[in-house]
Coordinates of C-alpha atoms in Angstrom, one line a residue:
M1 CA -20.6 16.2 -9.0
F2 CA -17.8 17.1 -6.7
S3 CA -15.3 19.9 -6.8
R4 CA -11.8 19.3 -5.5
N5 CA -9.4 21.9 -4.2
H6 CA -6.0 20.5 -5.2
R7 CA -4.1 22.8 -2.9
S8 CA -5.9 21.9 0.3
R9 CA -7.1 18.4 -0.9
V10 CA -10.7 19.1 0.2
T11 CA -13.6 17.6 -1.8
V12 CA -17.0 19.4 -1.6
A13 CA -20.2 18.5 -3.3
R14 CA -21.3 21.1 -5.9
G15 CA -24.5 22.9 -4.9
S16 CA -24.3 21.6 -1.3
A17 CA -25.0 23.7 1.7
L18 CA -21.4 23.6 2.7
E19 CA -20.3 25.0 -0.7
M20 CA -22.9 27.8 -0.3
E21 CA -21.5 28.7 3.1
F22 CA -18.0 28.8 1.7
K23 CA -19.2 31.2 -1.0
R24 CA -20.9 33.4 1.6
G25 CA -17.6 33.6 3.5
R26 CA -19.0 32.1 6.7
F27 CA -16.5 29.3 6.7
R28 CA -12.9 29.2 5.6
L29 CA -11.7 26.4 3.5
S30 CA -8.5 26.3 5.5
L31 CA -10.4 24.9 8.5
F32 CA -11.1 21.7 6.6
S33 CA -7.7 21.4 4.9
D34 CA -4.6 19.4 6.0
P35 CA -2.0 21.2 8.1
P36 CA 1.0 22.4 6.2
E37 CA 3.3 19.7 7.6
D38 CA 0.8 17.0 6.4
T39 CA 0.6 18.6 3.0
E40 CA 4.4 18.5 2.7
L41 CA 4.5 14.9 3.8
Q42 CA 1.9 14.0 1.2
R43 CA 3.9 15.8 -1.4
K44 CA 6.9 13.7 -0.5
L45 CA 4.8 10.6 -0.7
D46 CA 3.5 11.4 -4.2
H47 CA 7.1 12.1 -5.3
E48 CA 8.3 8.7 -4.0
I49 CA 5.4 7.0 -5.8
R50 CA 6.4 8.6 -9.1
M51 CA 10.0 7.6 -8.4
R52 CA 9.0 4.0 -7.8
E53 CA 7.1 3.9 -11.1
G54 CA 10.2 5.3 -12.9
A55 CA 12.5 2.7 -11.1
C56 CA 10.2 -0.1 -12.2
K57 CA 10.3 1.1 -15.8
L58 CA 14.1 1.5 -15.6
L59 CA 14.5 -2.0 -14.2
A60 CA 12.5 -3.5 -17.0
A61 CA 14.6 -1.8 -19.6
C62 CA 18.0 -2.5 -18.0
S63 CA 20.4 -4.6 -20.1
Q64 CA 23.5 -4.3 -17.9
R65 CA 23.9 -6.0 -14.5
E66 CA 25.2 -2.8 -12.9
Q67 CA 22.2 -0.8 -14.1
A68 CA 19.8 -3.4 -12.8
L69 CA 21.5 -3.3 -9.4
E70 CA 21.2 0.5 -9.2
A71 CA 17.5 0.3 -10.3
T72 CA 16.7 -2.4 -7.8
K73 CA 18.4 -0.4 -5.1
S74 CA 16.3 2.7 -6.0
L75 CA 13.2 0.6 -6.0
L76 CA 13.9 -0.8 -2.5
V77 CA 14.6 2.7 -1.1
C78 CA 11.4 4.1 -2.7
N79 CA 9.4 1.3 -1.2
S80 CA 10.9 1.9 2.3
R81 CA 10.2 5.7 2.1
I82 CA 6.6 5.1 0.9
L83 CA 5.9 2.8 3.9
S84 CA 7.5 5.2 6.3
Y85 CA 5.5 8.2 5.0
M86 CA 2.3 6.3 5.0
G87 CA 2.8 5.2 8.6
E88 CA 3.6 8.8 9.7
L89 CA 0.6 10.2 7.9
Q90 CA -1.6 7.6 9.6
R91 CA -0.2 8.5 13.0
R92 CA -0.8 12.2 12.4
K93 CA -4.3 11.6 11.2
E94 CA -5.0 9.5 14.3
A95 CA -3.6 12.3 16.6
Q96 CA -5.8 14.9 14.8
V97 CA -8.9 12.9 15.2
L98 CA -8.3 12.1 18.9
E99 CA -7.5 15.8 19.5
K100 CA -10.8 16.9 18.0
T101 CA -12.7 14.4 20.2
G102 CA -10.9 15.6 23.3
R103 CA -8.8 12.5 23.7
R104 CA -5.1 12.0 23.6
P105 CA -3.4 9.3 21.5
S106 CA -2.7 6.1 23.5
D107 CA 1.1 6.5 22.9
S108 CA 1.3 10.2 23.7
G109 CA 1.6 9.8 27.5
P110 CA 0.9 12.7 29.9
P111 CA 1.4 16.2 28.6
T112 CA 4.8 17.8 29.4
E113 CA 5.4 21.4 30.2
R114 CA 8.5 21.7 28.0
S115 CA 9.7 20.1 24.8
P116 CA 13.4 19.8 24.1
C117 CA 14.8 21.6 21.1
R118 CA 15.5 19.7 17.9
G119 CA 18.9 19.2 16.4
R120 CA 21.0 17.8 13.6
V121 CA 22.4 14.2 13.7
C122 CA 25.3 13.2 11.4
I123 CA 26.8 9.8 10.8
S124 CA 30.0 9.5 8.8
D125 CA 33.1 7.4 8.2
L126 CA 31.1 4.2 8.2
R127 CA 33.2 1.0 8.1
I128 CA 32.1 -2.6 8.4
P129 CA 34.9 -5.1 8.8
L130 CA 34.8 -8.4 7.0
M131 CA 36.0 -11.8 8.2
W132 CA 37.3 -13.9 5.4
K133 CA 38.6 -17.5 5.7
D134 CA 42.4 -17.8 5.5
T135 CA 42.2 -19.9 2.3
E136 CA 40.1 -17.1 0.7
Y137 CA 42.0 -14.0 1.7
F138 CA 45.6 -15.0 2.2
K139 CA 45.9 -18.0 -0.1
N140 CA 43.5 -16.6 -2.7
K141 CA 41.8 -19.9 -3.2
G142 CA 38.2 -20.7 -4.1
D143 CA 35.7 -18.9 -6.4
L144 CA 35.9 -15.1 -6.5
H145 CA 32.4 -14.0 -5.5
R146 CA 31.3 -10.4 -5.6
W147 CA 28.6 -8.6 -3.7
A148 CA 26.8 -5.2 -4.2
V149 CA 26.1 -3.7 -0.8
F150 CA 24.6 -0.4 0.5
L151 CA 23.3 1.0 3.7
L152 CA 19.8 2.2 4.4
L153 CA 19.5 4.7 7.3
Q154 CA 16.2 5.7 9.0
L155 CA 15.5 8.3 11.6
G156 CA 11.8 8.7 12.3
E157 CA 10.1 8.9 8.9
H158 CA 13.2 10.1 7.1
I159 CA 15.2 7.6 5.2
Q160 CA 18.5 8.0 3.4
D161 CA 20.9 5.6 1.6
T162 CA 24.5 5.4 0.8
E163 CA 26.2 4.7 -2.5
M164 CA 26.4 1.1 -3.8
I165 CA 29.8 -0.6 -3.3
L166 CA 31.1 -3.8 -4.9
V167 CA 32.8 -6.1 -2.5
D168 CA 35.0 -9.2 -2.9
R169 CA 37.7 -11.0 -0.9
T170 CA 40.3 -8.4 -1.8
L171 CA 38.7 -6.0 0.7
T172 CA 39.1 -6.2 4.5
D173 CA 36.2 -3.9 5.3
I174 CA 33.4 -2.1 3.6
S175 CA 33.9 1.7 3.7
F176 CA 31.2 4.2 3.0
Q177 CA 32.4 7.8 2.4
N178 CA 28.9 9.4 2.7
N179 CA 28.1 12.0 5.4
V180 CA 24.5 11.3 6.2
I181 CA 22.7 14.2 8.0
F182 CA 19.2 14.3 9.5
T183 CA 18.1 17.8 10.2
E184 CA 15.1 17.3 12.4
A185 CA 16.0 15.0 15.3
G186 CA 15.0 15.0 18.9
P187 CA 17.2 13.8 21.8
D188 CA 15.1 10.6 21.9
F189 CA 16.1 9.7 18.3
E190 CA 16.6 6.1 17.1
L191 CA 18.9 5.8 14.1
R192 CA 18.4 2.4 12.4
L193 CA 21.1 1.1 10.1
E194 CA 20.3 -1.7 7.7
L195 CA 23.0 -3.3 5.4
Y196 CA 21.6 -4.8 2.2
G197 CA 23.5 -7.0 -0.2
A198 CA 23.1 -8.8 -3.5
C199 CA 25.4 -11.5 -4.7
M200 CA 26.3 -10.7 -8.3
E201 CA 26.8 -14.4 -9.2
E202 CA 23.3 -15.3 -7.9
E203 CA 21.5 -14.3 -11.1
G204 CA 24.0 -16.1 -13.3
A205 CA 23.9 -19.2 -11.1
L206 CA 20.1 -19.3 -11.4
A207 CA 20.2 -18.8 -15.2
G208 CA 22.7 -21.7 -15.6
A209 CA 20.9 -24.1 -13.3
P210 CA 18.6 -25.7 -16.0
K211 CA 21.6 -26.6 -18.2
R212 CA 23.6 -28.0 -15.3
L213 CA 20.6 -30.0 -14.2
A214 CA 20.0 -31.3 -17.7
T215 CA 23.7 -32.3 -18.0
K216 CA 23.6 -34.2 -14.7
L217 CA 20.4 -36.0 -15.6
S218 CA 21.6 -37.0 -19.1
S219 CA 24.8 -38.4 -17.7
S220 CA 23.1 -40.3 -14.8
L221 CA 20.1 -41.7 -16.7
G222 CA 22.0 -43.1 -19.7
R223 CA 22.4 -41.9 -23.3
S224 CA 19.0 -42.4 -24.7
S225 CA 16.9 -41.4 -21.7
G226 CA 19.2 -38.6 -20.9
R227 CA 18.8 -37.1 -24.4
R228 CA 15.0 -37.1 -24.0
V229 CA 15.1 -35.5 -20.6
R230 CA 17.6 -32.9 -21.8
A231 CA 15.5 -32.1 -24.9
S232 CA 12.4 -31.6 -22.7
L233 CA 14.2 -29.3 -20.3
E234 CA 15.7 -27.2 -23.1
S235 CA 12.3 -26.9 -24.8
A236 CA 10.7 -25.9 -21.6
G237 CA 13.3 -23.3 -21.0
G238 CA 13.0 -21.8 -24.5
S239 CA 9.2 -21.8 -24.6
G240 CA 8.9 -18.6 -22.6
S241 CA 7.1 -20.3 -19.7
G242 CA 10.2 -20.6 -17.6
P243 CA 12.5 -23.5 -17.1
I244 CA 11.0 -26.6 -15.6
L245 CA 11.3 -27.1 -11.8
L246 CA 12.4 -23.4 -11.5
P247 CA 9.5 -21.0 -11.0
T248 CA 9.8 -17.5 -12.6
P249 CA 10.3 -14.9 -9.9
A250 CA 7.5 -12.4 -9.5
V251 CA 9.8 -9.4 -9.9
G252 CA 12.7 -9.5 -12.3
G253 CA 16.2 -8.2 -11.7
P254 CA 18.6 -8.8 -8.8
R255 CA 17.5 -9.3 -5.2
Y256 CA 18.8 -7.5 -2.2
H257 CA 18.8 -9.3 1.1
L258 CA 19.0 -7.8 4.6
L259 CA 22.5 -8.8 5.9
A260 CA 22.7 -6.9 9.2
H261 CA 21.2 -4.1 11.2
T262 CA 21.6 -2.1 14.3
T263 CA 20.0 0.9 16.1
L264 CA 22.0 3.9 17.5
T265 CA 20.7 6.3 20.1
L266 CA 21.9 9.4 21.9
A267 CA 24.1 7.2 24.1
A268 CA 26.2 6.4 21.0
V269 CA 26.9 10.0 20.2
Q270 CA 30.6 10.9 20.6
D271 CA 32.9 13.3 18.9
G272 CA 35.1 10.5 17.6
F273 CA 35.0 6.9 16.2
R274 CA 33.2 4.2 18.1
T275 CA 32.5 0.5 17.4
H276 CA 28.9 -0.8 17.7
D277 CA 27.6 -4.3 17.5
L278 CA 25.7 -5.5 14.4
T279 CA 22.8 -8.0 14.5
L280 CA 23.5 -10.4 11.6
A281 CA 20.3 -11.3 9.7
S282 CA 21.7 -13.9 7.3
H283 CA 23.5 -17.2 7.6
E284 CA 26.2 -19.0 5.6
E285 CA 23.6 -21.0 3.6
N286 CA 22.0 -17.9 2.3
P287 CA 23.1 -17.1 -1.3
A288 CA 23.7 -13.5 -0.4
W289 CA 25.7 -14.3 2.7
L290 CA 28.6 -12.0 3.3
P291 CA 31.3 -12.9 6.0
L292 CA 30.7 -9.9 8.3
Y293 CA 32.7 -9.5 11.5
G294 CA 29.6 -8.4 13.4
S295 CA 30.4 -4.8 14.1
V296 CA 30.3 -1.3 12.5
C297 CA 32.7 1.6 13.2
C298 CA 31.4 5.1 12.6
R299 CA 31.4 8.7 13.9
L300 CA 28.0 9.8 15.2
V301 CA 27.7 13.4 16.3
A302 CA 24.7 15.7 17.1
Q303 CA 24.2 19.4 17.1
P304 CA 21.2 20.6 19.2
F305 CA 19.8 23.9 17.8
C306 CA 20.3 25.5 21.2
M307 CA 24.1 25.1 20.6
T308 CA 24.2 26.7 17.2
Q309 CA 21.3 29.2 17.1
P310 CA 20.7 32.2 19.4
T311 CA 17.8 31.5 21.9
A312 CA 17.5 35.0 23.4
N313 CA 18.9 38.5 22.8
G314 CA 18.3 42.0 24.0
I315 CA 19.6 45.0 25.9
L316 CA 21.1 44.3 29.3
R317 CA 23.0 46.2 32.0
V318 CA 25.6 44.0 33.5
Q319 CA 27.4 44.4 36.8
Q320 CA 30.5 42.3 36.8
A321 CA 31.8 40.4 39.8
G322 CA 33.5 42.7 42.4
E323 CA 32.2 46.0 40.8
L324 CA 29.4 47.3 43.0
Q325 CA 28.9 50.6 41.2
D326 CA 29.8 50.2 37.5
W327 CA 27.1 48.9 35.2
A328 CA 27.9 48.2 31.5
R329 CA 25.2 48.6 28.9
V330 CA 25.5 45.7 26.5
H331 CA 23.6 43.8 23.8
G332 CA 23.3 40.2 25.2
V333 CA 23.0 37.1 23.0
L334 CA 22.4 33.7 24.6
K335 CA 23.8 31.1 22.3
G336 CA 24.9 27.6 23.3
T337 CA 26.6 27.6 26.7
N338 CA 27.6 31.3 26.6
L339 CA 25.9 34.6 27.1
F340 CA 27.9 36.9 24.8
C341 CA 27.9 40.6 25.7
Y342 CA 28.5 43.0 22.8
R343 CA 28.9 46.7 22.7
Q344 CA 26.1 47.1 20.1
P345 CA 23.7 44.8 18.3
E346 CA 25.6 45.1 15.0
D347 CA 28.7 43.6 16.5
A348 CA 26.9 40.2 16.9
D349 CA 26.1 40.1 13.1
T350 CA 29.5 41.2 11.9
G351 CA 31.5 38.7 14.0
E352 CA 33.1 41.2 16.3
E353 CA 34.6 39.9 19.5
P354 CA 32.3 40.4 22.5
L355 CA 33.3 42.7 25.4
F356 CA 33.0 39.7 27.8
T357 CA 31.3 36.3 28.0
I358 CA 29.4 34.8 30.8
A359 CA 29.5 30.9 30.9
I360 CA 26.2 29.0 31.1
N361 CA 26.6 25.3 31.9
K362 CA 24.9 22.6 33.8
E363 CA 26.4 23.8 37.1
T364 CA 25.4 27.5 36.7
R365 CA 22.9 28.9 39.2
V366 CA 20.4 31.5 38.1
R367 CA 18.3 33.5 40.5
A368 CA 15.7 36.2 39.7
G369 CA 15.2 39.2 42.0
E370 CA 14.6 42.9 42.2
L371 CA 16.9 45.6 43.4
E372 CA 15.6 48.3 45.7
Q373 CA 12.6 50.1 44.1
A374 CA 14.3 53.2 43.0
A375 CA 13.0 55.3 40.2
G376 CA 13.4 53.6 36.8
R377 CA 15.2 50.7 38.4
P378 CA 14.6 47.6 36.2
F379 CA 14.3 44.0 37.3
T380 CA 17.4 41.9 37.7
L381 CA 18.7 38.3 37.6
S382 CA 22.0 36.9 38.8
I383 CA 24.2 34.2 37.2
S384 CA 26.7 32.4 39.4
N385 CA 29.5 30.1 38.3
R386 CA 32.0 28.3 40.5
Y387 CA 35.6 28.2 39.4
G388 CA 37.5 26.0 41.9
E389 CA 36.9 27.4 45.4
D390 CA 35.7 30.8 44.1
E391 CA 32.2 31.7 43.0
V392 CA 31.8 34.4 40.4
T393 CA 28.4 36.2 40.1
H394 CA 27.2 38.5 37.4
T395 CA 24.1 40.6 37.9
L396 CA 21.9 41.5 34.9
Q397 CA 19.3 44.3 34.7
T398 CA 16.5 44.2 32.2
E399 CA 14.4 47.0 31.0
S400 CA 11.0 45.6 31.9
R401 CA 9.2 42.8 33.7
G402 CA 8.4 41.2 30.4
A403 CA 12.1 41.3 29.3
L404 CA 13.1 39.6 32.6
H405 CA 10.5 36.9 32.1
S406 CA 11.8 36.3 28.6
W407 CA 15.4 35.9 29.7
M408 CA 14.5 33.6 32.6
E409 CA 12.3 31.5 30.3
A410 CA 15.2 31.2 27.7
L411 CA 17.6 30.2 30.5
W412 CA 15.3 27.5 31.9
Q413 CA 14.7 26.2 28.5
L414 CA 18.4 26.0 27.9
F415 CA 18.9 24.1 31.1
F416 CA 16.2 21.7 30.1
D417 CA 17.8 21.2 26.6
M418 CA 21.1 20.5 28.3
S419 CA 19.5 17.8 30.5
Q420 CA 17.9 16.1 27.5
W421 CA 20.8 16.3 25.0
K422 CA 23.4 15.5 27.7
Q423 CA 27.0 15.2 26.3
C424 CA 25.9 17.0 23.1
C425 CA 25.8 20.3 25.0
D426 CA 29.3 20.0 26.5
E427 CA 30.8 21.5 23.3
I428 CA 29.7 22.0 19.7
M429 CA 30.4 18.9 17.7
K430 CA 31.7 19.5 14.2
I431 CA 29.5 18.4 11.3
E432 CA 31.1 18.4 7.8
T433 CA 29.0 19.4 4.9
P434 CA 28.3 16.3 2.8
V435 CA 29.7 16.3 -0.7
S436 CA 27.3 15.8 -3.7
R437 CA 27.1 12.2 -4.6
K438 CA 28.8 11.2 -7.8
P439 CA 27.1 9.0 -10.4
P440 CA 27.8 5.3 -9.8
Q441 CA 30.9 4.0 -11.5
V442 CA 30.7 0.8 -13.5
L443 CA 32.3 -2.0 -11.5
A444 CA 34.2 0.3 -9.2
K445 CA 36.6 -1.9 -7.2
Q446 CA 37.9 -0.7 -3.9
G447 CA 41.4 -1.5 -2.7
S448 CA 42.7 -2.8 -6.0
L449 CA 46.1 -2.0 -7.4
Y450 CA 44.5 -0.2 -10.3
H451 CA 42.8 2.4 -8.1
E452 CA 45.9 2.9 -6.0
M453 CA 48.0 3.8 -9.0
V454 CA 48.9 7.4 -9.5
L455 CA 49.8 8.3 -13.0
S456 CA 52.5 11.1 -12.7
E457 CA 52.5 13.8 -15.3
T458 CA 56.0 15.1 -14.5
V459 CA 59.3 13.6 -13.6
A460 CA 62.6 15.0 -12.7
P461 CA 64.9 15.9 -15.6
G462 CA 67.2 13.1 -16.5
G463 CA 65.3 10.6 -14.4
P464 CA 64.2 7.3 -15.7
G465 CA 61.2 7.5 -18.0
E466 CA 61.9 11.0 -19.2
G467 CA 60.3 11.4 -22.6
L468 CA 57.9 8.6 -21.9
L469 CA 55.5 10.6 -19.8
L470 CA 51.7 10.1 -20.0
Q471 CA 50.9 13.7 -20.6
D472 CA 48.3 12.9 -23.2
N473 CA 45.0 12.5 -21.6
T474 CA 43.8 10.2 -24.3
I475 CA 46.7 7.8 -23.8
S476 CA 46.1 7.8 -20.0
A477 CA 42.4 7.1 -20.6
E478 CA 43.2 4.1 -22.8
I479 CA 45.6 2.7 -20.3
R480 CA 43.1 3.1 -17.5
A481 CA 40.4 1.4 -19.7
L482 CA 42.7 -1.5 -20.4
L483 CA 43.6 -1.9 -16.7
S484 CA 39.9 -1.7 -15.8
S485 CA 39.0 -4.4 -18.2
Y486 CA 41.9 -6.5 -16.9
Y487 CA 40.7 -6.4 -13.3
S488 CA 37.1 -6.9 -14.2
D489 CA 37.9 -10.1 -16.1
R490 CA 39.9 -11.6 -13.3

């Protein structure tokens, strides 16, 4: 028999010597348990497995096409996250084993003295232009096909998705309103975007294929032979074994296909809109083919933690440039590219304006030194910045050698973070808080006249339509329902 600690996921044989040593207190169970980060990743993996089981049950019970599309989308996202989490767990286990044996993982490379800080990466205002034929868009000819599309975004082991959007030839581009944020990214991040799509007529076309095939055979083989072939096809289709010549798919429901993908890195970060190339993964013969232009426009920004969080603080005595005798006692806070000097520590928490600010940028020079060894004289460091032809130097005194070492280490780390995050440290890029995702609307059309209409609730006195206002919410809802059914039937 074995006993299992569900918190640490350790299995120990009952009555074994190892269990006796645990009871005597000679060993701690935490030495044999997974690290906290691995336990959290395992919890996420278990959650996605349960979500996948629920998505499979929901897909089997779906009776509406829109419900099946959402369930299939959830199933695809869950499968992607499960594969990502399992790969990350395997990589961490391999690193732990090699570390215990005194070896480094083959892909770890030589050890580095410093590691850059982490940061947040946000991608928003995603737009993918479409390239319709003139006869389809301008002349409105041909069959009106519709696609359900969404984006899958992956950074490391973290995967997020956008809402599902229905697309037809009335749209000139696919616009996603989501602000997708990844909170633990390094400067070497690779953000992969994958566009998936499902043709909404594909399922209906497959379902009607046996009848169309039977009709064509019956008309081409003659009346008597055609009737026999048609009867055999219809009986095969209604027997539950699936239509003849058309194998039953292994997984029911709609199928999403990878339409295009691209990978964005730190070089693509800019506080503004940029256009990036897409790699198309489908061709025109594919049933789920969508006429993509081959590019994606988005706003990709990043916020290193060194720009938004204080990296050092403490009491300093500052001698400003040109003042040889006056020393100001301040509370210094190193945050981003500035050393803020406050009158007292409470001012930094309450948002008070600092007494003065010392700029810290990629061109700043920092030197450590000691003043003359007078009684009680602390150690010093100097910060020099060049403004045009002039050089401005501030001298800082610390209270101890340890404080001086801490400030110097924080400054060197900041310079290293600047060299790794590059343009992200020039100024703080704004990241908007993402709004909560609304439940999917049934057959929500973008760009149609119905969604651009604004039903006014007031008009000017004496104007046209006075007395015929839609002030009753029930009447407005009925009209919207009628318009929605009208556009969905077109």
